[in-house]
mmCIF file with all atom_site columns, C-alpha atoms in Angstrom:
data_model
loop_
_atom_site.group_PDB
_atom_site.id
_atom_site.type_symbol
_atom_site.label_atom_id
_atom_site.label_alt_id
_atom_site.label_comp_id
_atom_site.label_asym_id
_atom_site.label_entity_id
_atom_site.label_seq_id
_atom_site.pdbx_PDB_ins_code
_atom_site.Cartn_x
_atom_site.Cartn_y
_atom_site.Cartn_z
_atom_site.occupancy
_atom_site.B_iso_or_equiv
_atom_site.pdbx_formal_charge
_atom_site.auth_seq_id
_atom_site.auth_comp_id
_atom_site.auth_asym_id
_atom_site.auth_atom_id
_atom_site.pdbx_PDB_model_num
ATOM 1   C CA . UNK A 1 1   ? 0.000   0.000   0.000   1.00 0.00 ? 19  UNK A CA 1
ATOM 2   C CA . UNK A 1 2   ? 2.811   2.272   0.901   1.00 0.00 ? 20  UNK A CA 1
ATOM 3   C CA . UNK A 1 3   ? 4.106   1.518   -2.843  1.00 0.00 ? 21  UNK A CA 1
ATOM 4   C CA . UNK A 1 4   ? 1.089   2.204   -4.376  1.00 0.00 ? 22  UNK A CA 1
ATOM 5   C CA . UNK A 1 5   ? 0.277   5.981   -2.242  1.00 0.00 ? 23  UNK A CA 1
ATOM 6   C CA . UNK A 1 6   ? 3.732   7.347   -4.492  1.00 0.00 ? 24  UNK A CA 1
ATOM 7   C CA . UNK A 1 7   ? 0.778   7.425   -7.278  1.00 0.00 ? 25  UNK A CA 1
ATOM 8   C CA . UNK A 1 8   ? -1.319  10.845  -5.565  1.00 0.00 ? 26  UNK A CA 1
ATOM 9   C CA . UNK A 1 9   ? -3.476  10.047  -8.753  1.00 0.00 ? 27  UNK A CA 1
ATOM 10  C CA . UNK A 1 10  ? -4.219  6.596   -7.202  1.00 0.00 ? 28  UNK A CA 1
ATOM 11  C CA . UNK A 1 11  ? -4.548  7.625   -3.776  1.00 0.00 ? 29  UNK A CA 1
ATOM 12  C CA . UNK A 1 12  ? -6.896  10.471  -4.541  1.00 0.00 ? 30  UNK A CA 1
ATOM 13  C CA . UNK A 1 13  ? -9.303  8.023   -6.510  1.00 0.00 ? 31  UNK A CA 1
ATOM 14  C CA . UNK A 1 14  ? -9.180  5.980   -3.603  1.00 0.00 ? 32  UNK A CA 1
ATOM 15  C CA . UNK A 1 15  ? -9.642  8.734   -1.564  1.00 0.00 ? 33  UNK A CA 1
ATOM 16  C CA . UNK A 1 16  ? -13.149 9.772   -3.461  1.00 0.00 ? 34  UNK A CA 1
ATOM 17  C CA . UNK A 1 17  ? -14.706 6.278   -1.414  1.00 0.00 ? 35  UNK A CA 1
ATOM 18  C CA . UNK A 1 18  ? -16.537 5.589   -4.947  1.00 0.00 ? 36  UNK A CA 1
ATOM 19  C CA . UNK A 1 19  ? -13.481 3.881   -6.633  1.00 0.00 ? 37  UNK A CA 1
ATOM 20  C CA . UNK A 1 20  ? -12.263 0.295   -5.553  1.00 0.00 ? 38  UNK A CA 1
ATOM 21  C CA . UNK A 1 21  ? -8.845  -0.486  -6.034  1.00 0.00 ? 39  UNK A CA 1
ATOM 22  C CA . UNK A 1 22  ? -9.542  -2.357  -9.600  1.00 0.00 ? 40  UNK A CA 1
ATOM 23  C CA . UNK A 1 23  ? -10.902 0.801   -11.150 1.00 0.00 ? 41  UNK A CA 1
ATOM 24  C CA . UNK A 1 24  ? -8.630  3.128   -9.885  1.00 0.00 ? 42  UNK A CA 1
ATOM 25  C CA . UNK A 1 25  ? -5.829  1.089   -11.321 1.00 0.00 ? 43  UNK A CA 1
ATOM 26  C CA . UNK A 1 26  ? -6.524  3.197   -14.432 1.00 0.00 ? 44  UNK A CA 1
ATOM 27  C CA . UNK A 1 27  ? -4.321  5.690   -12.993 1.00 0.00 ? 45  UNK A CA 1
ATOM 28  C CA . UNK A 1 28  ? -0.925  3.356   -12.949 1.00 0.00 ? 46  UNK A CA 1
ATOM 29  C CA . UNK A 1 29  ? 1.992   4.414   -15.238 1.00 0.00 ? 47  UNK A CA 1
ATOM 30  C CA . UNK A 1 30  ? 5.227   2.251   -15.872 1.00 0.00 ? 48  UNK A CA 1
ATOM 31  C CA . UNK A 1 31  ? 6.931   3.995   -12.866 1.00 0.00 ? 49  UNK A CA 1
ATOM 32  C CA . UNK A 1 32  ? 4.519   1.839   -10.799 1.00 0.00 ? 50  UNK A CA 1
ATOM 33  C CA . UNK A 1 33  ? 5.430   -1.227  -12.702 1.00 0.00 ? 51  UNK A CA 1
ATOM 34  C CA . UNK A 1 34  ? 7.240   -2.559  -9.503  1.00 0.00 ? 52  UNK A CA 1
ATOM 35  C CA . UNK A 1 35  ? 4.749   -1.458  -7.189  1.00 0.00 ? 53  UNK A CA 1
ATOM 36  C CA . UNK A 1 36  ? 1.875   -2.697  -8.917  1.00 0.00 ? 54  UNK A CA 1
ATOM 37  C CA . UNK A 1 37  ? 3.187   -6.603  -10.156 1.00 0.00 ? 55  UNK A CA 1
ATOM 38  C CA . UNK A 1 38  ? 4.933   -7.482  -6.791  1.00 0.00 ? 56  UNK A CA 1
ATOM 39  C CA . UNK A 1 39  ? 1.301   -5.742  -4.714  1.00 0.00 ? 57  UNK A CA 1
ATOM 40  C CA . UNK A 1 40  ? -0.723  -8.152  -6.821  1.00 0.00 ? 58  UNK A CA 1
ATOM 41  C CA . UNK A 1 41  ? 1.393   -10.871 -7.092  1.00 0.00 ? 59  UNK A CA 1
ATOM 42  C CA . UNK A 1 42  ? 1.699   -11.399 -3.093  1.00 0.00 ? 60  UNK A CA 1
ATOM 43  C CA . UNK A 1 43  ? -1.582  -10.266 -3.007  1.00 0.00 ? 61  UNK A CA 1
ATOM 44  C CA . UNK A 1 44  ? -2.975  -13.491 -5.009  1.00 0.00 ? 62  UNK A CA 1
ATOM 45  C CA . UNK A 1 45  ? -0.562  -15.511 -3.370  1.00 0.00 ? 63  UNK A CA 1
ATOM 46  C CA . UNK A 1 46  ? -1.962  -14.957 0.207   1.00 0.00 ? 64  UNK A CA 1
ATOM 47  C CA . UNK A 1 47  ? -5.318  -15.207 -0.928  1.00 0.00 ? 65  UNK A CA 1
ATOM 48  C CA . UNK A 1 48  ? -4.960  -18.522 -2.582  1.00 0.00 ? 66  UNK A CA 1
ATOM 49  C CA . UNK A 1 49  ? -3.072  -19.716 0.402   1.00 0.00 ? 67  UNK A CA 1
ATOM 50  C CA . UNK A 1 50  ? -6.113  -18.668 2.367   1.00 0.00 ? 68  UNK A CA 1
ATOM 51  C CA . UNK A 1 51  ? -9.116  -20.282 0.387   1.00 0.00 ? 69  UNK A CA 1
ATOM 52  C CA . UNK A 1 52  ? -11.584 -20.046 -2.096  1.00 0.00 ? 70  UNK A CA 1
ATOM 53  C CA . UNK A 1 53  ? -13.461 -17.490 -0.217  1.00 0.00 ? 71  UNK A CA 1
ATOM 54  C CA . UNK A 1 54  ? -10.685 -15.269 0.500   1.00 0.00 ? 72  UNK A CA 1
ATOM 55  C CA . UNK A 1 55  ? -9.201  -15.287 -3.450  1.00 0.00 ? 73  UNK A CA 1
ATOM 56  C CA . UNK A 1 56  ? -12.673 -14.928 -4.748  1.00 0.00 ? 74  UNK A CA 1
ATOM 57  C CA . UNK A 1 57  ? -12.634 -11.783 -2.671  1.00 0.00 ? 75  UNK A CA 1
ATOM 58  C CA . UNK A 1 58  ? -9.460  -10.464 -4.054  1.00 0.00 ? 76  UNK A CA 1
ATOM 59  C CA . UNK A 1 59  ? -9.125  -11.622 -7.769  1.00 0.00 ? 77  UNK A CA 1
ATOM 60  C CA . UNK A 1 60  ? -11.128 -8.057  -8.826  1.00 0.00 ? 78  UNK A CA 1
ATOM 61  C CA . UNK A 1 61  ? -7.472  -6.484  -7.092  1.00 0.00 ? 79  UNK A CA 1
ATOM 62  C CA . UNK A 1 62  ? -5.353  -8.866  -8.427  1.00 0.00 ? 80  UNK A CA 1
ATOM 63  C CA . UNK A 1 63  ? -6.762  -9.116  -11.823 1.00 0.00 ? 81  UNK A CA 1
ATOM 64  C CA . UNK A 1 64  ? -6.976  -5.335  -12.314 1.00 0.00 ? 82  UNK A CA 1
ATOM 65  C CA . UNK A 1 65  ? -3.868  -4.762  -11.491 1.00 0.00 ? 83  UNK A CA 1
ATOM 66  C CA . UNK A 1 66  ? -2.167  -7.250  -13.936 1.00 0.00 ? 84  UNK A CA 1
ATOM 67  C CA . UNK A 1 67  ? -4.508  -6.332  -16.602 1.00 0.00 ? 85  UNK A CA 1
ATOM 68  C CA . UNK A 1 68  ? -3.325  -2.846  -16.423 1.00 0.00 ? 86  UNK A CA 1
ATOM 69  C CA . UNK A 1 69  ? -0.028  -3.722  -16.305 1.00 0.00 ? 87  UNK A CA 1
ATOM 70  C CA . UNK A 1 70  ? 0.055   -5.965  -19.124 1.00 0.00 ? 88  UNK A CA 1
ATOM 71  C CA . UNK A 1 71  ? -1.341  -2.994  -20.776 1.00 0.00 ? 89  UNK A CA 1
ATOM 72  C CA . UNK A 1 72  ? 1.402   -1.957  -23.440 1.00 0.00 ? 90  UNK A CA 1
ATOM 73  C CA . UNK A 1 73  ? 1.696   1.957   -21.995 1.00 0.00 ? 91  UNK A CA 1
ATOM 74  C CA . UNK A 1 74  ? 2.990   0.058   -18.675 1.00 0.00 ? 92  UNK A CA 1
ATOM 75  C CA . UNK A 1 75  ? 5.420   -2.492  -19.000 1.00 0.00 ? 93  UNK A CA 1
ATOM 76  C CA . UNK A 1 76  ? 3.806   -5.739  -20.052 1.00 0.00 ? 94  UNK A CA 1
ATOM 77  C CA . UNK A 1 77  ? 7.110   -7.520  -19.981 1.00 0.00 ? 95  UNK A CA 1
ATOM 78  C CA . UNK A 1 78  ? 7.906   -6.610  -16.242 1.00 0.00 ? 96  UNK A CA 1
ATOM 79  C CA . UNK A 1 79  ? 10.055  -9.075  -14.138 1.00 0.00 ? 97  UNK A CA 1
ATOM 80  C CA . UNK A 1 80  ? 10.902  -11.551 -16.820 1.00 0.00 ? 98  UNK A CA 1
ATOM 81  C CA . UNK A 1 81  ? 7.639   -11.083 -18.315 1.00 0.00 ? 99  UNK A CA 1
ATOM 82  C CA . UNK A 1 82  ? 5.491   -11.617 -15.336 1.00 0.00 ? 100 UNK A CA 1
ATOM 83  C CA . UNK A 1 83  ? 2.551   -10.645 -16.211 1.00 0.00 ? 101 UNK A CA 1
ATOM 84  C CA . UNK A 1 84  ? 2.352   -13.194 -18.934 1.00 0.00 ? 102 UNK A CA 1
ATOM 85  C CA . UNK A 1 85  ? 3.314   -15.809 -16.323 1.00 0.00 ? 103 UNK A CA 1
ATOM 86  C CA . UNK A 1 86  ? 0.492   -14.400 -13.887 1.00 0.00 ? 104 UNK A CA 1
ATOM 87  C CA . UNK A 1 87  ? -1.654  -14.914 -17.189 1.00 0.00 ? 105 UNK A CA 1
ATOM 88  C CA . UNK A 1 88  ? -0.892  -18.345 -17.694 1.00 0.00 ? 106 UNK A CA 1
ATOM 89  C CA . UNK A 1 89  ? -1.402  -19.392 -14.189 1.00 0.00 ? 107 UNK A CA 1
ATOM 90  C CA . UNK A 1 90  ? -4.412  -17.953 -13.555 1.00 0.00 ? 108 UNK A CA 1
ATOM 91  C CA . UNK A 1 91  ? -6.580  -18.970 -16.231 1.00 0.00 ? 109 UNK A CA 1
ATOM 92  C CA . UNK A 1 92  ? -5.198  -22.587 -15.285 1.00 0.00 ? 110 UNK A CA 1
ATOM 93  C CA . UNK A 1 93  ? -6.201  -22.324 -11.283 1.00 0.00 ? 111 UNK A CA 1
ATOM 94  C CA . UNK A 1 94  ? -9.134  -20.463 -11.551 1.00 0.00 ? 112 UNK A CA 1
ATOM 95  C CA . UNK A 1 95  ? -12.781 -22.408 -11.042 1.00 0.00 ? 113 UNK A CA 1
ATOM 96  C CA . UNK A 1 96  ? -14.212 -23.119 -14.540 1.00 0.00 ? 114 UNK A CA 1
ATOM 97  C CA . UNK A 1 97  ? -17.623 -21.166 -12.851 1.00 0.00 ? 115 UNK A CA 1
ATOM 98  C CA . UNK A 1 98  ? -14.704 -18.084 -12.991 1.00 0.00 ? 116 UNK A CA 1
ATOM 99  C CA . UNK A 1 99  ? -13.009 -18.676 -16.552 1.00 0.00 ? 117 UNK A CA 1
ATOM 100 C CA . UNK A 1 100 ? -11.217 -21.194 -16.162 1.00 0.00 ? 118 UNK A CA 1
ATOM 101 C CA . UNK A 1 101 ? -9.567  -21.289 -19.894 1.00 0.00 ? 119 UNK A CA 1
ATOM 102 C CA . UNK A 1 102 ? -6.298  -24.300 -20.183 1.00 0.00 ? 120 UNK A CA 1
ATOM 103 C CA . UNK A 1 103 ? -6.110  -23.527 -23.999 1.00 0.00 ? 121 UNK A CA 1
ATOM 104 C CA . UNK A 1 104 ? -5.585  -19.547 -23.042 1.00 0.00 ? 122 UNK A CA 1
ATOM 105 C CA . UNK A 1 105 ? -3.581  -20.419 -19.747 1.00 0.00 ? 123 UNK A CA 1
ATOM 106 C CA . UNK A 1 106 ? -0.969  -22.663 -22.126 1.00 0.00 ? 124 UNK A CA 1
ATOM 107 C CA . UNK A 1 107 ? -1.014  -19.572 -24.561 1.00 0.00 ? 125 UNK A CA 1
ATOM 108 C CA . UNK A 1 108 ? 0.035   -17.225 -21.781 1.00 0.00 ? 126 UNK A CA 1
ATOM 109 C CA . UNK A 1 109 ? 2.797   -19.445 -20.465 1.00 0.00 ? 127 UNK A CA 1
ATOM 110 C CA . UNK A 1 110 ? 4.674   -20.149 -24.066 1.00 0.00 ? 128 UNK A CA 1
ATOM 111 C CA . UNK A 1 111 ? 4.636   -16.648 -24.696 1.00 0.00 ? 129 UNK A CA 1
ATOM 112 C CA . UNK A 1 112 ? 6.279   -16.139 -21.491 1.00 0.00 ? 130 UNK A CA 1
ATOM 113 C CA . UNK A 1 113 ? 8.699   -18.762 -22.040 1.00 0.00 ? 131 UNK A CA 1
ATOM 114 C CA . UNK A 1 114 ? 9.349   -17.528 -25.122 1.00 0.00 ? 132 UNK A CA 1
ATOM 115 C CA . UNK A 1 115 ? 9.778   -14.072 -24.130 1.00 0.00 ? 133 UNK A CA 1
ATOM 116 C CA . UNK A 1 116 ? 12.156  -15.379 -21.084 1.00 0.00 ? 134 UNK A CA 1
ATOM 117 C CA . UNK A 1 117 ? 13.306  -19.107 -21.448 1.00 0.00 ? 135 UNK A CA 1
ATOM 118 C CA . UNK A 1 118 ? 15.872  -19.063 -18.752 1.00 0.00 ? 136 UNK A CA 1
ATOM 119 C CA . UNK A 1 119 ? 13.012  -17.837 -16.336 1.00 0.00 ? 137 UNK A CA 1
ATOM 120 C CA . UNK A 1 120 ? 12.897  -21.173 -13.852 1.00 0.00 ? 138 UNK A CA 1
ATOM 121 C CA . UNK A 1 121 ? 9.557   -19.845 -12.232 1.00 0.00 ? 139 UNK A CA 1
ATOM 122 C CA . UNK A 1 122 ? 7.920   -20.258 -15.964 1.00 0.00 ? 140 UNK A CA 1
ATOM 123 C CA . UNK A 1 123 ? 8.590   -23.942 -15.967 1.00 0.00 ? 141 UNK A CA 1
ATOM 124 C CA . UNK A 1 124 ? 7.671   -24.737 -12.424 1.00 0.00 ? 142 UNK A CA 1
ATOM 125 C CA . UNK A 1 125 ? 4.067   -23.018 -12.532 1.00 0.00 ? 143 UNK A CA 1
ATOM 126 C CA . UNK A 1 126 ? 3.687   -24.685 -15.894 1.00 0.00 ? 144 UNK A CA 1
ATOM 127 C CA . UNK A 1 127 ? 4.236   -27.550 -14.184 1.00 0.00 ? 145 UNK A CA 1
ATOM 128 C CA . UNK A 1 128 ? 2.443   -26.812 -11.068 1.00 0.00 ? 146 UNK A CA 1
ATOM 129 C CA . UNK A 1 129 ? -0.664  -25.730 -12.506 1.00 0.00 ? 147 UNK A CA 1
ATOM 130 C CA . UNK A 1 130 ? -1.216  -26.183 -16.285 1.00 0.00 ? 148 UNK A CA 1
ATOM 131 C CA . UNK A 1 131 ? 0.584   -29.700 -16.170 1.00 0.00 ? 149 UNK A CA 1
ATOM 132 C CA . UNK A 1 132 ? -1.114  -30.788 -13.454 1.00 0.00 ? 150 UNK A CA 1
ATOM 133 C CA . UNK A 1 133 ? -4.562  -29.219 -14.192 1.00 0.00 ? 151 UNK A CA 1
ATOM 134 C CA . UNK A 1 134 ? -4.637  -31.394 -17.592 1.00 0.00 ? 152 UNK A CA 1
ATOM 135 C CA . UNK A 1 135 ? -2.904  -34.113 -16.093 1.00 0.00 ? 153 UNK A CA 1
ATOM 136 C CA . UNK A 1 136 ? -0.203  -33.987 -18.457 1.00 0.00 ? 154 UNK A CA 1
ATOM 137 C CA . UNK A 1 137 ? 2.213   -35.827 -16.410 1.00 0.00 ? 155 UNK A CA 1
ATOM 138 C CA . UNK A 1 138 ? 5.331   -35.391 -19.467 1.00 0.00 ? 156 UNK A CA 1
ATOM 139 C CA . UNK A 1 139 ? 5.054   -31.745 -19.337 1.00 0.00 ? 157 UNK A CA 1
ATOM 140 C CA . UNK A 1 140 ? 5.010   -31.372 -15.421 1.00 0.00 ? 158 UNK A CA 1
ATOM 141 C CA . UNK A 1 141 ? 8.112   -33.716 -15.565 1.00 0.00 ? 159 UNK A CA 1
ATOM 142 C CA . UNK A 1 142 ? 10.114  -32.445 -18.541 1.00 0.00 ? 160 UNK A CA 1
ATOM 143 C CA . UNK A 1 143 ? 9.238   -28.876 -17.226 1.00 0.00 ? 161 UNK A CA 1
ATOM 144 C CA . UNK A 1 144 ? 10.743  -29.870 -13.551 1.00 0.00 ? 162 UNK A CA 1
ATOM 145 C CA . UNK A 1 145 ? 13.726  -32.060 -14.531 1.00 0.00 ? 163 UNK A CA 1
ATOM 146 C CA . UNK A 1 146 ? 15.092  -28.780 -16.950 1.00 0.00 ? 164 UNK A CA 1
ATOM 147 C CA . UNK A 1 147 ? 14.509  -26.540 -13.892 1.00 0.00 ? 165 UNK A CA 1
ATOM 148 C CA . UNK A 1 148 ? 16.693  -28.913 -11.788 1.00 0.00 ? 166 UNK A CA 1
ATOM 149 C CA . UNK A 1 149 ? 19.119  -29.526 -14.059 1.00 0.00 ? 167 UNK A CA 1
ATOM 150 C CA . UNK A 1 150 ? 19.673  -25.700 -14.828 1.00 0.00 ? 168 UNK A CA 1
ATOM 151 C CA . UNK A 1 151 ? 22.675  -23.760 -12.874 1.00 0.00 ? 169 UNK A CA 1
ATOM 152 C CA . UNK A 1 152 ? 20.889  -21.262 -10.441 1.00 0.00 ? 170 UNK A CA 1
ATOM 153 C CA . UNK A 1 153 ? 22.918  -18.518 -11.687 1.00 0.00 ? 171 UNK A CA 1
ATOM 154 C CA . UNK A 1 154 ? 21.303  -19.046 -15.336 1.00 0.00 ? 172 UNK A CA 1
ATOM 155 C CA . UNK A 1 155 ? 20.249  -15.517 -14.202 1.00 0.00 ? 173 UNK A CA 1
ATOM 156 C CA . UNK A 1 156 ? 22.572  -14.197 -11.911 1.00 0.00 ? 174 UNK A CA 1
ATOM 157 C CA . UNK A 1 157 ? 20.936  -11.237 -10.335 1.00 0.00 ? 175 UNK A CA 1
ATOM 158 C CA . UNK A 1 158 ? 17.798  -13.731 -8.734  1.00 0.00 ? 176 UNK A CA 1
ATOM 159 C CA . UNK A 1 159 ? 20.072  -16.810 -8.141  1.00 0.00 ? 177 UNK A CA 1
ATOM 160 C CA . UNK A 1 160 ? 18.216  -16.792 -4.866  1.00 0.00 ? 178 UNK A CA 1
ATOM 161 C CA . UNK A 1 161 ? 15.094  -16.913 -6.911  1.00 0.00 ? 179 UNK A CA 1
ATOM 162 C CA . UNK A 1 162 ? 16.519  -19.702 -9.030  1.00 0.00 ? 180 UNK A CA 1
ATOM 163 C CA . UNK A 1 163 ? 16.967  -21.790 -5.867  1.00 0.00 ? 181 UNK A CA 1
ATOM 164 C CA . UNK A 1 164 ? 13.779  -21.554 -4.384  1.00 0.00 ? 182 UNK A CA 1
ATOM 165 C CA . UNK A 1 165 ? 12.309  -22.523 -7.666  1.00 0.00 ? 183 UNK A CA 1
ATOM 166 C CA . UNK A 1 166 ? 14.595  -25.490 -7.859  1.00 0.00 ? 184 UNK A CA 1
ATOM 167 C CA . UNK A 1 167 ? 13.635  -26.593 -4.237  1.00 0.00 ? 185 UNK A CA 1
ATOM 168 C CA . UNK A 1 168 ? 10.396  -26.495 -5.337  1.00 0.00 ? 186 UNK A CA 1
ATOM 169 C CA . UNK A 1 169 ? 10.432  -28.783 -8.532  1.00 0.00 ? 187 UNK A CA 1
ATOM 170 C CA . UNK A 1 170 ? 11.610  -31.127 -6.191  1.00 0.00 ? 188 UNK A CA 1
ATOM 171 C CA . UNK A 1 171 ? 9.553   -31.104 -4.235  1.00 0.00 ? 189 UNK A CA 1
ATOM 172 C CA . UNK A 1 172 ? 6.628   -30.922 -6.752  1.00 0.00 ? 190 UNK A CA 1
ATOM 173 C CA . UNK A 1 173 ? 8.599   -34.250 -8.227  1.00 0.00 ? 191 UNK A CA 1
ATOM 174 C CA . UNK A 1 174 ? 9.055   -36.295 -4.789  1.00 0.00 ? 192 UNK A CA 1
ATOM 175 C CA . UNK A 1 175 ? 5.290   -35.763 -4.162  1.00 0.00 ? 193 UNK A CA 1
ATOM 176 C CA . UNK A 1 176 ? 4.407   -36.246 -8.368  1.00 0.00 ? 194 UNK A CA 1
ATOM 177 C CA . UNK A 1 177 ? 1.844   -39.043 -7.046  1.00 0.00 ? 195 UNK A CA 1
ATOM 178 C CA . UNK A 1 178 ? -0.089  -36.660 -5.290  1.00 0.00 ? 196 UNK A CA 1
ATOM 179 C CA . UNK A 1 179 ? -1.245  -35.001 -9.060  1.00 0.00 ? 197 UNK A CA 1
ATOM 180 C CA . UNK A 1 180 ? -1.842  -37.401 -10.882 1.00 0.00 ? 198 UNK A CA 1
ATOM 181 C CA . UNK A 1 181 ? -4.036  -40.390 -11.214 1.00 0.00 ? 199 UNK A CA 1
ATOM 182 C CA . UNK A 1 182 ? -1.662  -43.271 -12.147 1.00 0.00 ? 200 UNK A CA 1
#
């Protein structure tokens, strides 16, 4: 929040009382790139980590805010193109009631792989979420033996980044039975 509020344009919309955070997203330029992809991205984080109820409640936030910043006028290639990435996961997670779309999600994630290929968190959500979602058990595990087998300094300035994700397609493999049905 304290992010956002260096956007007076944003705060005062907010300020009105008759603008949720979703609309007044309109006022976001590429100076609030950073601001706005790592706000929504921990934003829909937490609230999948806290239910249905609670990310039901939030994906008007989350969803405005990445919409407007894969608008071109921002920067829709932020953070290794992120926004594509937040694309391709969501339309693979979401209820099919809410959108749910596995053609689109898959269309979201190869243009972000081909926009960053070196990206490891590409691959493991692929995995994670459009792999497991249509039980494509090859992709999950192609997609999760290349993250493991990359050097975590395959981008140097978010090695730490690069580890994490690699901690996590193992883990994702060691518990592989737990997505799929054979």
């Amino acid at each position: 929040d304290k992010c956002l509020a260096f956007n007076t344009q944003y705060t005062a919309l907010l300020s009105k009382g008759d603008e949720t955070p979703e609309t007044a997203a309109r006022s976001f330029v590429k100076d609030d790139a950073t601001c706005v992809y790592w706000y929504a991205s921990a934003l829909g984080k937490w609230a999948k980590l806290s239910g249905l109820p609670t990310t039901l409640k939030n994906l008007p936030t989350v969803k405005g805010f990445m919409t407007r910043l894969s608008a071109t006028d921002m920067d829709p290639t932020f953070y290794y193109d992120g926004p594509d990435r937040y694309w391709g996961a969501y339309y693979a997670v979401i209820p099919s009631f809410a959108g749910q779309d596995l053609a689109k999600s898959k269309e979201y994630f190869d243009k972000a792989l081909a926009a960053y290929p070196n990206f490891l968190g590409t691959h493991v959500l692929l995995a994670e979420n459009w792999a497991v979602k249509t039980q494509n058990k090859d992709v999950f595990t192609k997609e999760l033996n290349w993250v493991l087998a990359q050097d975590p300094n395959i981008i140097p300035e978010i090695r730490p980044e690069a580890e994490a994700e690699q901690r996590k397609a193992k883990r994702l493999l060691d518990t592989i039975n737990d997505y799929f049905a054979n």
